[in-house]
Amino acid sequence: MVTPAHFIALAVILFVIGAVGVLVRRNAIVVFMCVELMLNAANLAFVTFARMHGNLDGQIIAFFVMVVAAAEVVVGLAILTSIFRARRSASVDDANLMKY
Amino acid sequence: MSQHVLLASPAAQITRELAFWILAIISVAAGLGMVLARKAVHCALMLAVVMLSIAVFYAMLGAPFLAFVQVIVYTGAVLMLFLFVLMIVGISAADSIIETIRGQRLWAALAGIGLLVLLSLVVGHAVIGPATPNTRAFGAGNVNSLAHLIFTRYVFAFEVTSALLITAALGAMVLAHRERLTAKPTQRAMARDRIASGRPTPLPGPGTYAQHNAVDMPALLPDGTPAEISVSPVISGVLQPPEQPAPGGDTASELPALEAADTEPEEARW
């Protein structure tokens, strides 16, 4: 019997994988992908809670998260391409001009 | 309520359970693969696997609308955008394995384990009840119920979303726009450069012989010597390691570099 607890556990595991990816990877695009994985894990938890409580508010929140994530990806990738154009690198270590 | 009866039948239960476990294993494995894969394209494909399995989870949890939105928006639009940017940035941009911060991997792994323990404790303490009985809102009437909620209780958030999307589109256009620093070359200027380069004709094609009929075979000049410029630098770069990598990434700027030594200085493109 698959209960909502199973889905929550899966969401936790996926979220942690995404968080470790953000910490470990240095290609900025892959870091973005890991952020997307974390957002997806949070969405899975929202939809599971909606199913558990029997109302649709969780699904609405997940829908809005998807919209915000799409906007974030568009702006983030535009920033990445302009950084790559200026510096010929997509590594997060190379963009360090504003370091003190 | 026939759907409810269908879901409660033992065969449907077993199918549901089987689907969950198979997809859970696949999605966790793909997530780990995404973190561990060296090449960014492999990461993107792994992420596609995770997102498609999450779409199936949404369908299992009574969210058919979100399942389709997940496939269309995430797998269709967002991941394709990732792949487009990967093509722009360069497909060979593999992560270096040298740690710039000492012990970064170790501390990241420790932080990950700590986060996992913390979240597991939180979830373990929370009371996660069973799923409520299936209603129409989680089945055939899902889209109608969601639309009703969006246009009544969440209408303000929905309107703000439109402002966000317009801002994002505008920001992407402004960020991705590039000012042209030099004047656009006219046809006259291009023709003049072509004559001045010493080779007004197109490059010769590769050799076609009785035994070798391939694009990697150089053509023979009238005196019998092979013409190296008849082979595309992309192909000769694949077959043998390039002696000096060209500073520019694109083949258009590499072509004049491989020609005779008296060519015009290569223009700085960036």
Short mmCIF file of C-alpha atoms in Angstrom, two decimals:
data_model
loop_
_atom_site.label_atom_id
_atom_site.label_comp_id
_atom_site.label_asym_id
_atom_site.label_seq_id
_atom_site.Cartn_x
_atom_site.Cartn_y
_atom_site.Cartn_z
CA MET A 1 0.00 0.00 0.00
CA VAL A 2 1.52 3.29 -1.12
CA THR A 3 0.73 5.99 1.41
CA PRO A 4 1.47 9.74 1.24
CA ALA A 5 4.38 9.08 3.61
CA HIS A 6 6.15 7.22 0.80
CA PHE A 7 5.85 10.20 -1.51
CA ILE A 8 7.06 12.58 1.20
CA ALA A 9 10.09 10.37 1.81
CA LEU A 10 10.85 10.34 -1.90
CA ALA A 11 10.52 14.14 -2.04
CA VAL A 12 12.98 14.44 0.87
CA ILE A 13 15.51 12.21 -0.88
CA LEU A 14 15.24 14.12 -4.16
CA PHE A 15 15.55 17.45 -2.34
CA VAL A 16 18.72 16.33 -0.57
CA ILE A 17 20.21 15.08 -3.85
CA GLY A 18 19.52 18.47 -5.42
CA ALA A 19 21.03 20.31 -2.46
CA VAL A 20 24.21 18.23 -2.58
CA GLY A 21 24.41 18.87 -6.31
CA VAL A 22 24.21 22.63 -5.76
CA LEU A 23 27.04 22.38 -3.24
CA VAL A 24 29.28 20.10 -5.29
CA ARG A 25 28.89 21.08 -8.94
CA ARG A 26 30.67 24.09 -10.39
CA ASN A 27 29.22 24.31 -13.87
CA ALA A 28 26.57 27.00 -13.40
CA ILE A 29 24.10 25.28 -15.73
CA VAL A 30 24.29 22.06 -13.75
CA VAL A 31 23.82 24.06 -10.55
CA PHE A 32 20.63 25.43 -12.12
CA MET A 33 19.48 21.91 -12.94
CA CYS A 34 20.01 20.88 -9.33
CA VAL A 35 17.92 23.86 -8.18
CA GLU A 36 15.19 22.66 -10.53
CA LEU A 37 15.39 19.22 -8.95
CA MET A 38 14.89 20.78 -5.51
CA LEU A 39 11.89 22.75 -6.76
CA ASN A 40 10.42 19.58 -8.22
CA ALA A 41 10.88 17.72 -4.95
CA ALA A 42 9.08 20.53 -3.10
CA ASN A 43 6.29 20.38 -5.68
CA LEU A 44 5.93 16.65 -5.13
CA ALA A 45 5.53 17.28 -1.40
CA PHE A 46 2.89 19.97 -2.11
CA VAL A 47 0.87 17.67 -4.35
CA THR A 48 1.13 14.87 -1.79
CA PHE A 49 -0.16 17.16 0.95
CA ALA A 50 -3.03 18.21 -1.30
CA ARG A 51 -3.95 14.55 -1.74
CA MET A 52 -3.64 13.93 1.98
CA HIS A 53 -5.87 16.82 3.00
CA GLY A 54 -8.35 16.32 0.22
CA ASN A 55 -8.29 19.89 -1.09
CA LEU A 56 -6.62 21.39 -4.12
CA ASP A 57 -4.65 24.24 -2.53
CA GLY A 58 -1.42 22.26 -2.63
CA GLN A 59 -1.83 21.67 -6.33
CA ILE A 60 -2.40 25.40 -6.91
CA ILE A 61 0.80 26.19 -5.00
CA ALA A 62 2.68 23.62 -7.08
CA PHE A 63 1.32 25.24 -10.21
CA PHE A 64 2.55 28.68 -9.11
CA VAL A 65 5.95 27.21 -8.21
CA MET A 66 6.18 25.87 -11.75
CA VAL A 67 5.43 29.33 -13.19
CA VAL A 68 8.03 31.01 -10.98
CA ALA A 69 10.58 28.29 -11.80
CA ALA A 70 10.04 28.82 -15.52
CA ALA A 71 10.60 32.58 -15.15
CA GLU A 72 13.67 31.96 -12.99
CA VAL A 73 15.18 29.60 -15.55
CA VAL A 74 14.66 32.10 -18.37
CA VAL A 75 16.39 34.96 -16.53
CA GLY A 76 19.09 32.73 -15.05
CA LEU A 77 20.06 31.22 -18.37
CA ALA A 78 20.11 34.67 -19.98
CA ILE A 79 22.54 35.82 -17.26
CA LEU A 80 24.62 32.70 -17.86
CA THR A 81 24.88 33.30 -21.59
CA SER A 82 25.92 36.91 -21.05
CA ILE A 83 28.55 35.82 -18.48
CA PHE A 84 29.79 33.17 -20.87
CA ARG A 85 29.95 35.72 -23.67
CA ALA A 86 32.10 38.04 -21.56
CA ARG A 87 34.32 35.48 -19.82
CA ARG A 88 34.21 32.32 -22.02
CA SER A 89 33.46 30.19 -18.99
CA ALA A 90 30.39 28.72 -17.34
CA SER A 91 32.08 27.85 -14.07
CA VAL A 92 30.77 29.48 -10.92
CA ASP A 93 34.35 29.87 -9.68
CA ASP A 94 35.34 32.19 -12.51
CA ALA A 95 32.72 34.86 -11.79
CA ASN A 96 34.53 36.31 -8.79
CA LEU A 97 35.04 39.97 -9.68
CA MET A 98 32.76 41.18 -6.89
CA LYS A 99 34.63 39.22 -4.27
CA TYR A 100 36.10 41.49 -1.60
CA MET B 1 -17.72 6.53 -7.76
CA SER B 2 -16.81 3.70 -10.10
CA GLN B 3 -13.27 5.09 -10.19
CA HIS B 4 -13.01 4.76 -6.44
CA VAL B 5 -14.05 1.12 -6.66
CA LEU B 6 -11.54 0.58 -9.45
CA LEU B 7 -8.71 2.01 -7.40
CA ALA B 8 -9.61 -0.11 -4.43
CA SER B 9 -9.45 -3.39 -6.31
CA PRO B 10 -6.43 -5.54 -5.37
CA ALA B 11 -5.01 -5.67 -8.88
CA ALA B 12 -5.04 -1.88 -9.16
CA GLN B 13 -3.41 -1.63 -5.75
CA ILE B 14 -0.57 -3.92 -6.79
CA THR B 15 -0.08 -2.04 -10.06
CA ARG B 16 0.03 1.24 -8.17
CA GLU B 17 2.56 -0.09 -5.70
CA LEU B 18 4.74 -1.59 -8.43
CA ALA B 19 4.68 1.65 -10.41
CA PHE B 20 5.62 3.66 -7.35
CA TRP B 21 8.61 1.53 -6.40
CA ILE B 22 9.96 1.19 -9.92
CA LEU B 23 9.67 4.91 -10.60
CA ALA B 24 11.01 5.84 -7.16
CA ILE B 25 14.15 3.80 -7.78
CA ILE B 26 14.51 5.19 -11.30
CA SER B 27 14.06 8.79 -10.20
CA VAL B 28 16.49 8.56 -7.27
CA ALA B 29 19.06 6.82 -9.48
CA ALA B 30 18.65 9.47 -12.18
CA GLY B 31 18.97 12.22 -9.58
CA LEU B 32 22.21 10.70 -8.30
CA GLY B 33 23.38 10.32 -11.88
CA MET B 34 22.67 13.99 -12.47
CA VAL B 35 24.89 15.00 -9.57
CA LEU B 36 27.64 12.56 -10.52
CA ALA B 37 27.71 12.85 -14.33
CA ARG B 38 30.64 14.87 -15.63
CA LYS B 39 29.06 16.16 -18.82
CA ALA B 40 26.31 18.74 -18.60
CA VAL B 41 24.26 17.13 -21.37
CA HIS B 42 24.11 13.87 -19.43
CA CYS B 43 22.92 15.86 -16.42
CA ALA B 44 20.12 17.39 -18.51
CA LEU B 45 18.98 13.99 -19.77
CA MET B 46 19.02 12.57 -16.23
CA LEU B 47 16.94 15.53 -15.10
CA ALA B 48 14.44 14.72 -17.87
CA VAL B 49 14.09 11.21 -16.47
CA VAL B 50 13.45 12.57 -12.97
CA MET B 51 10.87 15.05 -14.22
CA LEU B 52 8.98 12.47 -16.26
CA SER B 53 8.78 10.12 -13.29
CA ILE B 54 7.57 12.99 -11.10
CA ALA B 55 4.85 13.61 -13.70
CA VAL B 56 3.70 10.00 -13.25
CA PHE B 57 3.72 10.53 -9.46
CA TYR B 58 1.45 13.55 -9.93
CA ALA B 59 -0.94 11.40 -11.94
CA MET B 60 -0.90 8.78 -9.19
CA LEU B 61 -1.62 11.47 -6.58
CA GLY B 62 -4.74 12.66 -8.34
CA ALA B 63 -3.27 15.66 -10.15
CA PRO B 64 -3.68 14.88 -13.86
CA PHE B 65 -3.52 18.57 -14.82
CA LEU B 66 -0.20 19.07 -13.04
CA ALA B 67 1.12 15.85 -14.55
CA PHE B 68 0.58 17.22 -18.04
CA VAL B 69 1.88 20.66 -17.09
CA GLN B 70 4.98 18.96 -15.72
CA VAL B 71 5.58 17.15 -19.00
CA ILE B 72 4.84 20.17 -21.17
CA VAL B 73 6.47 22.96 -19.15
CA TYR B 74 9.38 21.19 -17.48
CA THR B 75 10.35 18.41 -19.82
CA GLY B 76 9.22 20.25 -22.92
CA ALA B 77 10.15 23.87 -22.35
CA VAL B 78 12.57 24.24 -19.43
CA LEU B 79 14.79 21.29 -20.33
CA MET B 80 14.88 22.23 -23.98
CA LEU B 81 15.96 25.71 -22.88
CA PHE B 82 18.72 24.11 -20.82
CA LEU B 83 19.85 22.10 -23.83
CA PHE B 84 19.78 25.17 -26.08
CA VAL B 85 21.97 27.10 -23.65
CA LEU B 86 24.30 24.09 -23.39
CA MET B 87 24.67 24.17 -27.16
CA ILE B 88 25.44 27.92 -27.04
CA VAL B 89 27.86 27.66 -24.12
CA GLY B 90 29.65 24.66 -25.59
CA ILE B 91 28.89 21.00 -25.35
CA SER B 92 32.39 20.11 -24.22
CA ALA B 93 32.17 22.24 -21.08
CA ALA B 94 32.75 19.36 -18.69
CA ASP B 95 33.23 20.09 -15.03
CA SER B 96 36.80 20.09 -13.85
CA ILE B 97 37.45 17.62 -11.07
CA ILE B 98 39.94 19.82 -9.28
CA GLU B 99 38.59 21.14 -6.02
CA THR B 100 39.05 24.88 -5.69
CA ILE B 101 37.88 24.89 -2.10
CA ARG B 102 39.76 22.33 -0.04
CA GLY B 103 37.53 19.55 1.24
CA GLN B 104 34.48 20.89 -0.58
CA ARG B 105 33.17 17.47 -1.61
CA LEU B 106 33.60 16.04 1.88
CA TRP B 107 31.82 18.93 3.57
CA ALA B 108 29.09 18.93 0.92
CA ALA B 109 28.50 15.22 1.50
CA LEU B 110 28.42 15.78 5.26
CA ALA B 111 25.97 18.67 4.83
CA GLY B 112 23.81 16.50 2.59
CA ILE B 113 23.72 13.69 5.14
CA GLY B 114 22.94 16.22 7.86
CA LEU B 115 20.09 17.69 5.82
CA LEU B 116 18.76 14.20 5.10
CA VAL B 117 18.80 13.31 8.80
CA LEU B 118 17.16 16.60 9.74
CA LEU B 119 14.40 16.31 7.16
CA SER B 120 13.83 12.65 8.01
CA LEU B 121 13.42 13.56 11.66
CA VAL B 122 10.98 16.34 10.80
CA VAL B 123 8.96 14.09 8.50
CA GLY B 124 9.12 11.27 11.04
CA HIS B 125 7.68 13.49 13.74
CA ALA B 126 4.95 14.85 11.50
CA VAL B 127 1.66 13.04 11.34
CA ILE B 128 1.21 12.03 7.72
CA GLY B 129 -2.26 10.63 7.41
CA PRO B 130 -3.59 8.37 4.70
CA ALA B 131 -4.95 9.76 1.47
CA THR B 132 -8.52 10.98 1.63
CA PRO B 133 -11.13 9.08 -0.36
CA ASN B 134 -11.11 9.84 -4.03
CA THR B 135 -13.35 12.73 -4.99
CA ARG B 136 -14.19 14.25 -8.33
CA ALA B 137 -11.62 17.03 -7.77
CA PHE B 138 -8.81 14.46 -7.95
CA GLY B 139 -10.11 12.74 -11.03
CA ALA B 140 -12.18 13.86 -13.98
CA GLY B 141 -13.05 17.24 -12.44
CA ASN B 142 -9.48 18.19 -11.62
CA VAL B 143 -9.11 20.89 -14.25
CA ASN B 144 -12.50 22.44 -13.46
CA SER B 145 -11.81 22.54 -9.74
CA LEU B 146 -8.34 24.03 -10.25
CA ALA B 147 -9.71 26.68 -12.59
CA HIS B 148 -12.41 27.53 -10.07
CA LEU B 149 -9.81 28.00 -7.34
CA ILE B 150 -7.41 29.98 -9.55
CA PHE B 151 -10.08 32.45 -10.64
CA THR B 152 -11.66 32.93 -7.22
CA ARG B 153 -9.38 32.54 -4.21
CA TYR B 154 -6.03 32.83 -6.01
CA VAL B 155 -6.97 35.37 -8.66
CA PHE B 156 -4.63 38.04 -7.31
CA ALA B 157 -1.64 35.68 -7.28
CA PHE B 158 -2.57 34.64 -10.79
CA GLU B 159 -2.55 38.25 -11.99
CA VAL B 160 0.80 38.90 -10.30
CA THR B 161 2.11 35.84 -12.13
CA SER B 162 1.41 37.52 -15.46
CA ALA B 163 3.47 40.54 -14.36
CA LEU B 164 6.27 38.18 -13.36
CA LEU B 165 6.24 36.42 -16.72
CA ILE B 166 6.32 39.70 -18.65
CA THR B 167 9.20 40.93 -16.49
CA ALA B 168 11.09 37.68 -17.01
CA ALA B 169 10.63 37.80 -20.79
CA LEU B 170 11.78 41.43 -20.88
CA GLY B 171 14.76 40.70 -18.62
CA ALA B 172 15.84 37.79 -20.77
CA MET B 173 15.66 39.95 -23.87
CA VAL B 174 17.68 42.75 -22.28
CA LEU B 175 20.29 40.34 -20.88
CA ALA B 176 20.71 38.32 -24.03
CA HIS B 177 20.87 41.35 -26.31
CA ARG B 178 24.32 42.24 -27.57
CA GLU B 179 25.36 45.61 -28.87
CA ARG B 180 27.33 45.48 -32.09
CA LEU B 181 30.68 47.12 -31.38
CA THR B 182 31.94 47.28 -34.96
CA ALA B 183 30.04 48.15 -38.11
CA LYS B 184 28.34 45.31 -39.90
CA PRO B 185 30.59 44.18 -42.81
CA THR B 186 29.10 45.10 -46.13
CA GLN B 187 29.22 42.91 -49.21
CA ARG B 188 31.82 45.27 -50.70
CA ALA B 189 34.08 44.95 -47.66
CA MET B 190 33.72 41.17 -47.61
CA ALA B 191 34.64 40.94 -51.32
CA ARG B 192 37.67 43.16 -50.76
CA ASP B 193 38.85 41.01 -47.84
CA ARG B 194 38.37 37.90 -49.91
CA ILE B 195 40.61 39.20 -52.69
CA ALA B 196 43.14 40.54 -50.19
CA SER B 197 43.33 37.17 -48.41
CA GLY B 198 45.12 35.65 -51.45
CA ARG B 199 42.46 32.99 -52.04
CA PRO B 200 39.49 34.42 -53.91
CA THR B 201 38.18 30.97 -54.87
CA PRO B 202 36.39 28.59 -52.49
CA LEU B 203 38.43 25.96 -50.65
CA PRO B 204 39.06 22.75 -52.63
CA GLY B 205 36.94 19.72 -51.88
CA PRO B 206 38.36 16.54 -50.32
CA GLY B 207 39.93 13.86 -52.45
CA THR B 208 37.89 11.27 -54.29
CA TYR B 209 39.97 8.30 -55.39
CA ALA B 210 39.40 4.76 -56.49
CA GLN B 211 40.31 3.31 -53.10
CA HIS B 212 39.57 6.20 -50.77
CA ASN B 213 36.39 8.12 -51.15
CA ALA B 214 36.04 9.98 -47.92
CA VAL B 215 35.93 13.53 -46.59
CA ASP B 216 39.05 12.93 -44.48
CA MET B 217 41.24 12.26 -47.54
CA PRO B 218 43.04 15.40 -48.76
CA ALA B 219 42.85 16.21 -52.43
CA LEU B 220 46.01 16.06 -54.56
CA LEU B 221 47.46 19.18 -56.10
CA PRO B 222 48.62 19.12 -59.77
CA ASP B 223 52.17 18.38 -58.62
CA GLY B 224 51.02 15.38 -56.57
CA THR B 225 51.31 16.82 -53.08
CA PRO B 226 48.27 16.55 -50.82
CA ALA B 227 46.34 19.76 -50.23
CA GLU B 228 45.79 19.87 -46.47
CA ILE B 229 43.26 22.68 -46.66
CA SER B 230 40.85 20.45 -48.57
CA VAL B 231 40.01 18.59 -45.36
CA SER B 232 37.73 20.32 -42.90
CA PRO B 233 39.63 21.27 -39.71
CA VAL B 234 36.80 19.72 -37.70
CA ILE B 235 37.49 16.30 -39.24
CA SER B 236 41.27 16.51 -39.12
CA GLY B 237 40.91 17.66 -35.52
CA VAL B 238 38.87 14.55 -34.71
CA LEU B 239 41.23 12.14 -36.48
CA GLN B 240 44.46 13.52 -35.12
CA PRO B 241 45.04 15.67 -32.07
CA PRO B 242 45.22 19.33 -33.09
CA GLU B 243 48.70 20.83 -32.76
CA GLN B 244 47.58 24.25 -31.60
CA PRO B 245 43.98 24.80 -30.59
CA ALA B 246 42.50 27.90 -32.17
CA PRO B 247 41.58 30.64 -29.70
CA GLY B 248 38.05 30.96 -31.06
CA GLY B 249 35.60 28.13 -30.59
CA ASP B 250 33.75 28.22 -33.89
CA THR B 251 34.96 26.69 -37.13
CA ALA B 252 34.41 29.87 -39.11
CA SER B 253 37.29 31.55 -37.29
CA GLU B 254 39.44 28.41 -37.43
CA LEU B 255 39.28 28.09 -41.20
CA PRO B 256 41.54 31.04 -42.04
CA ALA B 257 43.93 30.01 -39.28
CA LEU B 258 44.63 26.70 -41.02
CA GLU B 259 45.21 28.31 -44.38
CA ALA B 260 48.55 29.52 -45.65
CA ALA B 261 50.63 31.64 -43.33
CA ASP B 262 50.09 34.85 -45.28
CA THR B 263 46.41 35.16 -44.42
CA GLU B 264 44.96 38.22 -42.81
CA PRO B 265 45.16 38.50 -39.01
CA GLU B 266 42.25 36.72 -37.45
CA GLU B 267 39.69 39.16 -36.23
CA ALA B 268 38.86 39.13 -32.56
CA ARG B 269 35.28 38.06 -32.34
CA TRP B 270 34.67 38.63 -28.65
#
